[in-house]
mmCIF file of C-alpha atoms in Angstrom:
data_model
loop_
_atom_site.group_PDB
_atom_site.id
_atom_site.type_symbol
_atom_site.label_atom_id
_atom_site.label_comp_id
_atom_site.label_asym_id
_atom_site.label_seq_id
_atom_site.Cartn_x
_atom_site.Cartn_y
_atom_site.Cartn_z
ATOM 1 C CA UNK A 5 -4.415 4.617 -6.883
ATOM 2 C CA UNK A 6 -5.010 5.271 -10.846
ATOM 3 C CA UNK A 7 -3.927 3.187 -13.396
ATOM 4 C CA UNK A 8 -3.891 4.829 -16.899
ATOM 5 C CA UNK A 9 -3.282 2.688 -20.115
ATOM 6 C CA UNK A 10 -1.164 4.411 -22.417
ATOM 7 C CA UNK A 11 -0.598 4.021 -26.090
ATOM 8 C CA UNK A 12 2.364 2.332 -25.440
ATOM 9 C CA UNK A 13 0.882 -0.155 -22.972
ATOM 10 C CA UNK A 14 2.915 0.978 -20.023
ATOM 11 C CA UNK A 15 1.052 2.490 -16.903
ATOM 12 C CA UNK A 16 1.147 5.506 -14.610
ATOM 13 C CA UNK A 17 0.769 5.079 -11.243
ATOM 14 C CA UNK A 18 -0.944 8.094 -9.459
ATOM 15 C CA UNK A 19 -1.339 8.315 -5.790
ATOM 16 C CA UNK A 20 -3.940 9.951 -3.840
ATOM 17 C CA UNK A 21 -2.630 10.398 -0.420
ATOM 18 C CA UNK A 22 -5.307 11.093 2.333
ATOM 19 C CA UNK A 23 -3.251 10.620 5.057
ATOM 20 C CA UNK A 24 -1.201 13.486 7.457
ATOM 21 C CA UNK A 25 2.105 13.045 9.766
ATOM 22 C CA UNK A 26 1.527 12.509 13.578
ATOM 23 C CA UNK A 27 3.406 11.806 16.464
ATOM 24 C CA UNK A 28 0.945 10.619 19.258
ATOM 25 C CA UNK A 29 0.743 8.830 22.428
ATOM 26 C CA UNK A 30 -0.420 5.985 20.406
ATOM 27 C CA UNK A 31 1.422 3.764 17.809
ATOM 28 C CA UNK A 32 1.930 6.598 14.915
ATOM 29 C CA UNK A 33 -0.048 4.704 11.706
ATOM 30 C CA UNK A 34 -0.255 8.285 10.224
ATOM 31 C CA UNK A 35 3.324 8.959 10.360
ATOM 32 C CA UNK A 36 4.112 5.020 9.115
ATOM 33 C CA UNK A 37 1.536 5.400 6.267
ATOM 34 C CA UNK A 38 3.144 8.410 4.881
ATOM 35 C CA UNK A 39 6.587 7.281 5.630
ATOM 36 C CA UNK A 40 6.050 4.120 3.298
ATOM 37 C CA UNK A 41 4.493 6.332 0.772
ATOM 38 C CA UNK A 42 7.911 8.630 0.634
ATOM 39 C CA UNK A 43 9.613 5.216 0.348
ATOM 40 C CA UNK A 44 7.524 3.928 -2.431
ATOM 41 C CA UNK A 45 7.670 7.430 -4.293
ATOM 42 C CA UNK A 46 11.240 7.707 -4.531
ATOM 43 C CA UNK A 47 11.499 4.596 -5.426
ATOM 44 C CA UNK A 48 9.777 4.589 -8.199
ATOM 45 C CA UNK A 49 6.425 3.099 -7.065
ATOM 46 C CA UNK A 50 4.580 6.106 -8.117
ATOM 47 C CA UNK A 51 4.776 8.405 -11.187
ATOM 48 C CA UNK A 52 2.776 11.715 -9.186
ATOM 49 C CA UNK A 53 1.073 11.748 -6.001
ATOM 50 C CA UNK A 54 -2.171 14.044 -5.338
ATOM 51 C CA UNK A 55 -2.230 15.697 -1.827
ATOM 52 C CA UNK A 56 -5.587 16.377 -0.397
ATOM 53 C CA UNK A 57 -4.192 19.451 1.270
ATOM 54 C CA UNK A 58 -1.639 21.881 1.924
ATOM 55 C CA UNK A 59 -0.043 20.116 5.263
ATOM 56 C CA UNK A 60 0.167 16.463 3.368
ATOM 57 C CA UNK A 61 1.745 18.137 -0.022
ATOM 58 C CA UNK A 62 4.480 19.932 2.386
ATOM 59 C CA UNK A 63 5.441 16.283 4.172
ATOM 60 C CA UNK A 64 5.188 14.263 0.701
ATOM 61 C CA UNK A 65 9.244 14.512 0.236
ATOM 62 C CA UNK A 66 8.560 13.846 -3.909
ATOM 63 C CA UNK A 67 8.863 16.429 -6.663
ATOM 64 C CA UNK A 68 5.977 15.420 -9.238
ATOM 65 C CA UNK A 69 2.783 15.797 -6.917
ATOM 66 C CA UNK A 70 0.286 18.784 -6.800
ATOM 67 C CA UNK A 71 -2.502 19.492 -4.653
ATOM 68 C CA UNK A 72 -6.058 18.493 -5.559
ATOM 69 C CA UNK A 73 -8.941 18.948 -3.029
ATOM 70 C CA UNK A 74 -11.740 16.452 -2.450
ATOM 71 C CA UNK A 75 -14.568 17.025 -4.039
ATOM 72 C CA UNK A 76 -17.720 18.116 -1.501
ATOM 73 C CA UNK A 77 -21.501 18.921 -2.513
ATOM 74 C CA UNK A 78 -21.585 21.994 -0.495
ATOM 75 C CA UNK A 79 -23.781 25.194 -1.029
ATOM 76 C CA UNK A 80 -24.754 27.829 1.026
ATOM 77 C CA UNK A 81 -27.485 28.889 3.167
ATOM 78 C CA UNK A 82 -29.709 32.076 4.063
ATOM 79 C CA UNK A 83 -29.453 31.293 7.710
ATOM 80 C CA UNK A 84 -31.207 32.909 10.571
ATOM 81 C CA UNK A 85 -30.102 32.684 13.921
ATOM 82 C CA UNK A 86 -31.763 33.314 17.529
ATOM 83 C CA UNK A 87 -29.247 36.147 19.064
ATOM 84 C CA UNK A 88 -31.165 36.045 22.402
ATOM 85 C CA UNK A 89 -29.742 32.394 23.554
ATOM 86 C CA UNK A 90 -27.992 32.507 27.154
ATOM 87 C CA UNK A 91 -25.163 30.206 26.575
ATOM 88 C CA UNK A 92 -22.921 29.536 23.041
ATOM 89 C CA UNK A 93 -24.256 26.430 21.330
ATOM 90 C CA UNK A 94 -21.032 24.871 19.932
ATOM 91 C CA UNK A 95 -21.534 21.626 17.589
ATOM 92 C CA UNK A 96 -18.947 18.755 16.741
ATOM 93 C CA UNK A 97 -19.696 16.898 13.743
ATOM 94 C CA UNK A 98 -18.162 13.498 12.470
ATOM 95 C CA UNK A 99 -18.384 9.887 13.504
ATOM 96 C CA UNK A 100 -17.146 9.390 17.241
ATOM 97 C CA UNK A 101 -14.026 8.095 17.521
ATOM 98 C CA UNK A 102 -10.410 8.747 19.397
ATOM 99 C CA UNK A 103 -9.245 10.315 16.362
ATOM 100 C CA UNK A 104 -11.891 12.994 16.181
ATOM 101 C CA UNK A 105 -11.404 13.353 20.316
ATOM 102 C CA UNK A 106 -14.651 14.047 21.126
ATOM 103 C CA UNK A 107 -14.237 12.110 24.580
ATOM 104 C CA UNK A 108 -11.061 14.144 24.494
ATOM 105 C CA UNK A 109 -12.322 17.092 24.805
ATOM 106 C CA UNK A 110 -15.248 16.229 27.025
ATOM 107 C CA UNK A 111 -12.767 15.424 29.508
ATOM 108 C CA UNK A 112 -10.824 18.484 29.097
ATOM 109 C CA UNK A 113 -14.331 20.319 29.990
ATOM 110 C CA UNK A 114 -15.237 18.410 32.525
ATOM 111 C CA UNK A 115 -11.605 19.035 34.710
ATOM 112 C CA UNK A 116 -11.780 22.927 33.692
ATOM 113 C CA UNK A 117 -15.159 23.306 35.161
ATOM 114 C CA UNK A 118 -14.976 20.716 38.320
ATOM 115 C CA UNK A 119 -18.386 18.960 36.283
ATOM 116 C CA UNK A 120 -19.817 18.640 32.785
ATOM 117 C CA UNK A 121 -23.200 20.434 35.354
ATOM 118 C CA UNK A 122 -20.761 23.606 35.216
ATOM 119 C CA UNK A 123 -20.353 23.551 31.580
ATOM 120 C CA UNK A 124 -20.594 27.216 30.548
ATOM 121 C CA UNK A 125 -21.641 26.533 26.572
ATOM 122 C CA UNK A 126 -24.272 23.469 25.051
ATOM 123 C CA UNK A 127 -21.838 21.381 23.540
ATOM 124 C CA UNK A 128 -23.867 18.596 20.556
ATOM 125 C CA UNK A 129 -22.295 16.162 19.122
ATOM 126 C CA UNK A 130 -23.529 14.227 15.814
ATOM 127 C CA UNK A 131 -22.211 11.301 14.819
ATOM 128 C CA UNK A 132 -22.406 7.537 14.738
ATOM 129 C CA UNK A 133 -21.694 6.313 18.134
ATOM 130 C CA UNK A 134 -19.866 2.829 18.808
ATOM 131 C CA UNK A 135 -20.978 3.134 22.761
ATOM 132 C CA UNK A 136 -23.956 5.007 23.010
ATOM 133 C CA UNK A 137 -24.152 3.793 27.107
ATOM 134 C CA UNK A 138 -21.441 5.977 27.488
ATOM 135 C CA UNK A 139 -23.038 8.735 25.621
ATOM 136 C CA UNK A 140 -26.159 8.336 27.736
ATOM 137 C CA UNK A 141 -23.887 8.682 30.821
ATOM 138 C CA UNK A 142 -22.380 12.039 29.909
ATOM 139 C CA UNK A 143 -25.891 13.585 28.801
ATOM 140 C CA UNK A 144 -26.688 12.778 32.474
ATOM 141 C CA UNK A 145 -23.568 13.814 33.949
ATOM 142 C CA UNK A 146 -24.075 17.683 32.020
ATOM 143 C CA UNK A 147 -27.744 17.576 33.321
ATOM 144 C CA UNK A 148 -28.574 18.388 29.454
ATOM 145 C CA UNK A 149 -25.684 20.354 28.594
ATOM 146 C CA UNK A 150 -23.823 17.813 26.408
ATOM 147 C CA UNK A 151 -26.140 16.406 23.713
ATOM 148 C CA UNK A 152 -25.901 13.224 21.426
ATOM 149 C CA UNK A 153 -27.502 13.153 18.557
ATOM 150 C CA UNK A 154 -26.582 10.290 16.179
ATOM 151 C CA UNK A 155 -26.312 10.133 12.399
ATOM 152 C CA UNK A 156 -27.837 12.914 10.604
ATOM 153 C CA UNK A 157 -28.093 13.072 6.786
ATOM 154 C CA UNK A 158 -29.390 17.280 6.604
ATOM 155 C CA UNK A 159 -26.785 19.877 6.828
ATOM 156 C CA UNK A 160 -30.003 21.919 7.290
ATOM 157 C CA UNK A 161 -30.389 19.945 10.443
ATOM 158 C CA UNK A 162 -27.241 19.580 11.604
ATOM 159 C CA UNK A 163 -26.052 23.164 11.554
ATOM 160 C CA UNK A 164 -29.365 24.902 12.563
ATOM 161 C CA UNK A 165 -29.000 27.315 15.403
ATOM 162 C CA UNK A 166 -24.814 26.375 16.190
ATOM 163 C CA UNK A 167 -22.906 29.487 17.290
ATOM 164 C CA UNK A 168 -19.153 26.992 16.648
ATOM 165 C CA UNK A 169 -18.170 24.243 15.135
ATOM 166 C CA UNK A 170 -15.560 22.968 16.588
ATOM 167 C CA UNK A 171 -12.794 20.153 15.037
ATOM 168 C CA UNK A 172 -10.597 18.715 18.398
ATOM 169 C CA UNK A 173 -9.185 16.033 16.589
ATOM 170 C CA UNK A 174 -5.878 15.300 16.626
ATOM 171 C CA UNK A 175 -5.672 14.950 13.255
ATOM 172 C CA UNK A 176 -7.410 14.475 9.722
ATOM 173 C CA UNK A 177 -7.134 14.499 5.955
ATOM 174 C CA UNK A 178 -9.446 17.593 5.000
ATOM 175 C CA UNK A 179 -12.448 18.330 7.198
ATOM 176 C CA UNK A 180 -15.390 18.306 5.150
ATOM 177 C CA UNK A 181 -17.253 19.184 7.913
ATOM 178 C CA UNK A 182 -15.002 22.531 8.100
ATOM 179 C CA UNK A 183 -15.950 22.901 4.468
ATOM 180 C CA UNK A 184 -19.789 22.281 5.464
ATOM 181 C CA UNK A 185 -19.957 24.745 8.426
ATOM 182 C CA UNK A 186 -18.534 27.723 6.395
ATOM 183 C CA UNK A 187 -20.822 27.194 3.766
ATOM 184 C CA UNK A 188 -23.825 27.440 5.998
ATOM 185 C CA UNK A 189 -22.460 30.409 7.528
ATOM 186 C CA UNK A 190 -21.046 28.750 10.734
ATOM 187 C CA UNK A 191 -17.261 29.860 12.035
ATOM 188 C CA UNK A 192 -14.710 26.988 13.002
ATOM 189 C CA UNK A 193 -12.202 26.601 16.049
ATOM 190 C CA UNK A 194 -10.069 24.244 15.037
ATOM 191 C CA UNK A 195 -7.155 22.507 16.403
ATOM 192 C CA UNK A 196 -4.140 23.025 13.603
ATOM 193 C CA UNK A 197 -4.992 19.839 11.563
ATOM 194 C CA UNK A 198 -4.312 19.131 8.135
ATOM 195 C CA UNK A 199 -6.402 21.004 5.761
ATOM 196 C CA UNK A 200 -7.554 23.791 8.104
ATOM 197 C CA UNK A 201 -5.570 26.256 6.614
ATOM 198 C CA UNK A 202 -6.378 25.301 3.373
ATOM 199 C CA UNK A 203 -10.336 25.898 4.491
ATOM 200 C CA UNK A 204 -9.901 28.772 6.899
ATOM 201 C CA UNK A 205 -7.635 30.788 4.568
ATOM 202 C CA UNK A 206 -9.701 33.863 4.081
ATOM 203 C CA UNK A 207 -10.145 35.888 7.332
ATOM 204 C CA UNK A 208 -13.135 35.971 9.137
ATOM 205 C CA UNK A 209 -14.488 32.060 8.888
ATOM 206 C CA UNK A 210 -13.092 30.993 11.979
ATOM 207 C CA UNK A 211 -10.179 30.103 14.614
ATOM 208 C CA UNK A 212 -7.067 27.877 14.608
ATOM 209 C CA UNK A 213 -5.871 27.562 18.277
ATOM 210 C CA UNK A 214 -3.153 24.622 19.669
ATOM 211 C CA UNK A 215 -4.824 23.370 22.635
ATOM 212 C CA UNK A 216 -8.829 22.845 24.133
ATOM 213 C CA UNK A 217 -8.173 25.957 26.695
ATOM 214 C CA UNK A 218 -7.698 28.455 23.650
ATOM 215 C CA UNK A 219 -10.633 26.350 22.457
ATOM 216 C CA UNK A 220 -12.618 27.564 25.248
ATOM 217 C CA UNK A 221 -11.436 30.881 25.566
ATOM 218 C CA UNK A 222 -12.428 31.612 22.024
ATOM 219 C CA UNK A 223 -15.608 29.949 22.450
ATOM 220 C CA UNK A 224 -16.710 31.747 25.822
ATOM 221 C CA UNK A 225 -14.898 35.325 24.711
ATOM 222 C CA UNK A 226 -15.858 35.919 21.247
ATOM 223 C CA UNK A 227 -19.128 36.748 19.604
ATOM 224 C CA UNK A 228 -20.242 34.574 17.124
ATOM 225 C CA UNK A 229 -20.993 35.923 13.598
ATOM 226 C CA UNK A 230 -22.515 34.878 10.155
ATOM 227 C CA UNK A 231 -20.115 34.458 7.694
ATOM 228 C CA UNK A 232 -20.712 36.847 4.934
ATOM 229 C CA UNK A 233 -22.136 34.882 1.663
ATOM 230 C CA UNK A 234 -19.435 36.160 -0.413
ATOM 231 C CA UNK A 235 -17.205 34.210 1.156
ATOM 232 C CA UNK A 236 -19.068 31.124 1.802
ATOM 233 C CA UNK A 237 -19.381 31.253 -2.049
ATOM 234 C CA UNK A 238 -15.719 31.323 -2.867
ATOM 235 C CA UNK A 239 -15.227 28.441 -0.417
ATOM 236 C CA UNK A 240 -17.927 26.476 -1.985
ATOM 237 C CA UNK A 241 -16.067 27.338 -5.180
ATOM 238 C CA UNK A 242 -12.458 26.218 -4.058
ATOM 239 C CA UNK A 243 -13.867 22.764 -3.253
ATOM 240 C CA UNK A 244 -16.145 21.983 -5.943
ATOM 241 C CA UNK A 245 -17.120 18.949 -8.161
ATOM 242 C CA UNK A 246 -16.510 21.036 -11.175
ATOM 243 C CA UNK A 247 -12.819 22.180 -9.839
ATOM 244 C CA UNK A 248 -11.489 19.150 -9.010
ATOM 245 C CA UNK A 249 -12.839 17.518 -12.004
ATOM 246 C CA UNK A 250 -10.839 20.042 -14.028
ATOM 247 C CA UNK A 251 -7.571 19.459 -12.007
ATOM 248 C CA UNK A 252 -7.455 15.545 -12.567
ATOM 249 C CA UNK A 253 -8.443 16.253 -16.352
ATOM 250 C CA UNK A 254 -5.224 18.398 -16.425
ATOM 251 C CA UNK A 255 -3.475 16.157 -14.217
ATOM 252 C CA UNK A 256 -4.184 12.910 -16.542
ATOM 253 C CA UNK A 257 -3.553 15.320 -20.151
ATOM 254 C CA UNK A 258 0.103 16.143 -19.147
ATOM 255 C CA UNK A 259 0.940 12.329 -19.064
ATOM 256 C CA UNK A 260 -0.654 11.402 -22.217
ATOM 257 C CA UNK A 261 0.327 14.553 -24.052
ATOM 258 C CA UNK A 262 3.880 13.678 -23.250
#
């Protein structure tokens, strides 16, 4: 939250809301968070709320907000890819957790194909790692075809040689790791989370599908691709320092110009 001093020593109250509606199998503290925040909006609470992406703005039930993306350091990349690999290496990025449903979708995998041994694609995952003795398990399990590779600071690094990046979580803010992927050329699959339309907008950089089997299909049936610089350029654009910077500026002017 912002607090802005005005000339007449009263304050607005902006809101930056992060946070998307969903109804899980756990206790909902999406849906509750932005629930209160409707609550606290109309009542007064807040003078404007900033969405993070398309998805939040739309379940934000208050007329003074706009929609101002996060800020990434993102650029793009002349990358060169080996096109003579056997099997699709597909990469999830982002700290391990329920949320992001890495697990998730490593169990999905391993019931489609009878064993993670069967596993049709390399799947690596990067990311901190609360349990890493279960991580060691399942890089047994896939005899090498699941992969755990901790933190990683390089985008360089992380998205060298990746076919997909996949997002299976059941649901975020705005994926900067979406933003990331397209900017080094990569295309996403993405489960229909908050934000992915607001990344994966312009045809060609990637996939939105509504459950891990369209996941797979896409992954096994499709050809990966490079994603043309032009567009990994406007992306890089859409979500820059300099853009966003510009938004709050405006954002901030039309209070104290009133």
């Amino acid at each position: 939250m912002v607090n802005a001093l005005l000339p007449r020593k009263d304050f607005i109250r902006i809101r930056t809301t992060h946070n998307e509606r969903f109804l899980g199998n756990k206790i909902p503290w999406q849906w509750l968070s932005v629930f209160i925040e409707n609550i606290l909006t109309r009542a007064g609470r807040f003078d404007h709320v900033i969405c993070i992406s398309k998805k939040i703005e739309q379940q934000i039930h208050y007329q003074r907000k706009s929609i101002i993306y996060n800020a990434l350091t993102t650029y793009t990349t002349n990358r060169l890819k080996k096109q003579s690999k056997r099997k699709p290496d597909v990469r999830i990025i982002g700290r391990i957790s329920a949320q992001k449903a890495q697990y998730a979708f490593i169990d999905h995998c391993r019931k489609s194909f009878d064993s993670l041994r069967n596993l049709p694609f390399n799947l690596t995952l990067i990311g901190k790692e609360d349990d890493t003795s279960l991580s060691r398990k399942i890089e047994q399990e896939s005899c090498g075809h699941v992969r755990f590779k901790g933190l990683c600071s390089n985008q360089i690094d992380m998205y060298r040689e990746a076919d997909w990046v996949i997002i299976p979580s059941q649901y975020e803010g705005l994926s900067s790791v979406m933003v990331e992927a397209v900017c080094n050329g990569i295309p996403v699959i993405s489960m229909p989370v908050s934000g992915a339309e607001d990344v994966l907008s312009l045809n060609g950089l990637g996939y939105f599908v509504t459950n891990y089997d369209e996941m797979i299909e896409v992954i096994l049936g499709t050809k990966p691709w490079t994603i043309p610089i032009e567009k990994r350029i406007a992306l890089s654009e859409q979500f820059s320092i300099e853009k966003a910077s510009l938004s709050h500026a405006q954002l901030y002017d039309s209070f104290f110009c009133k």
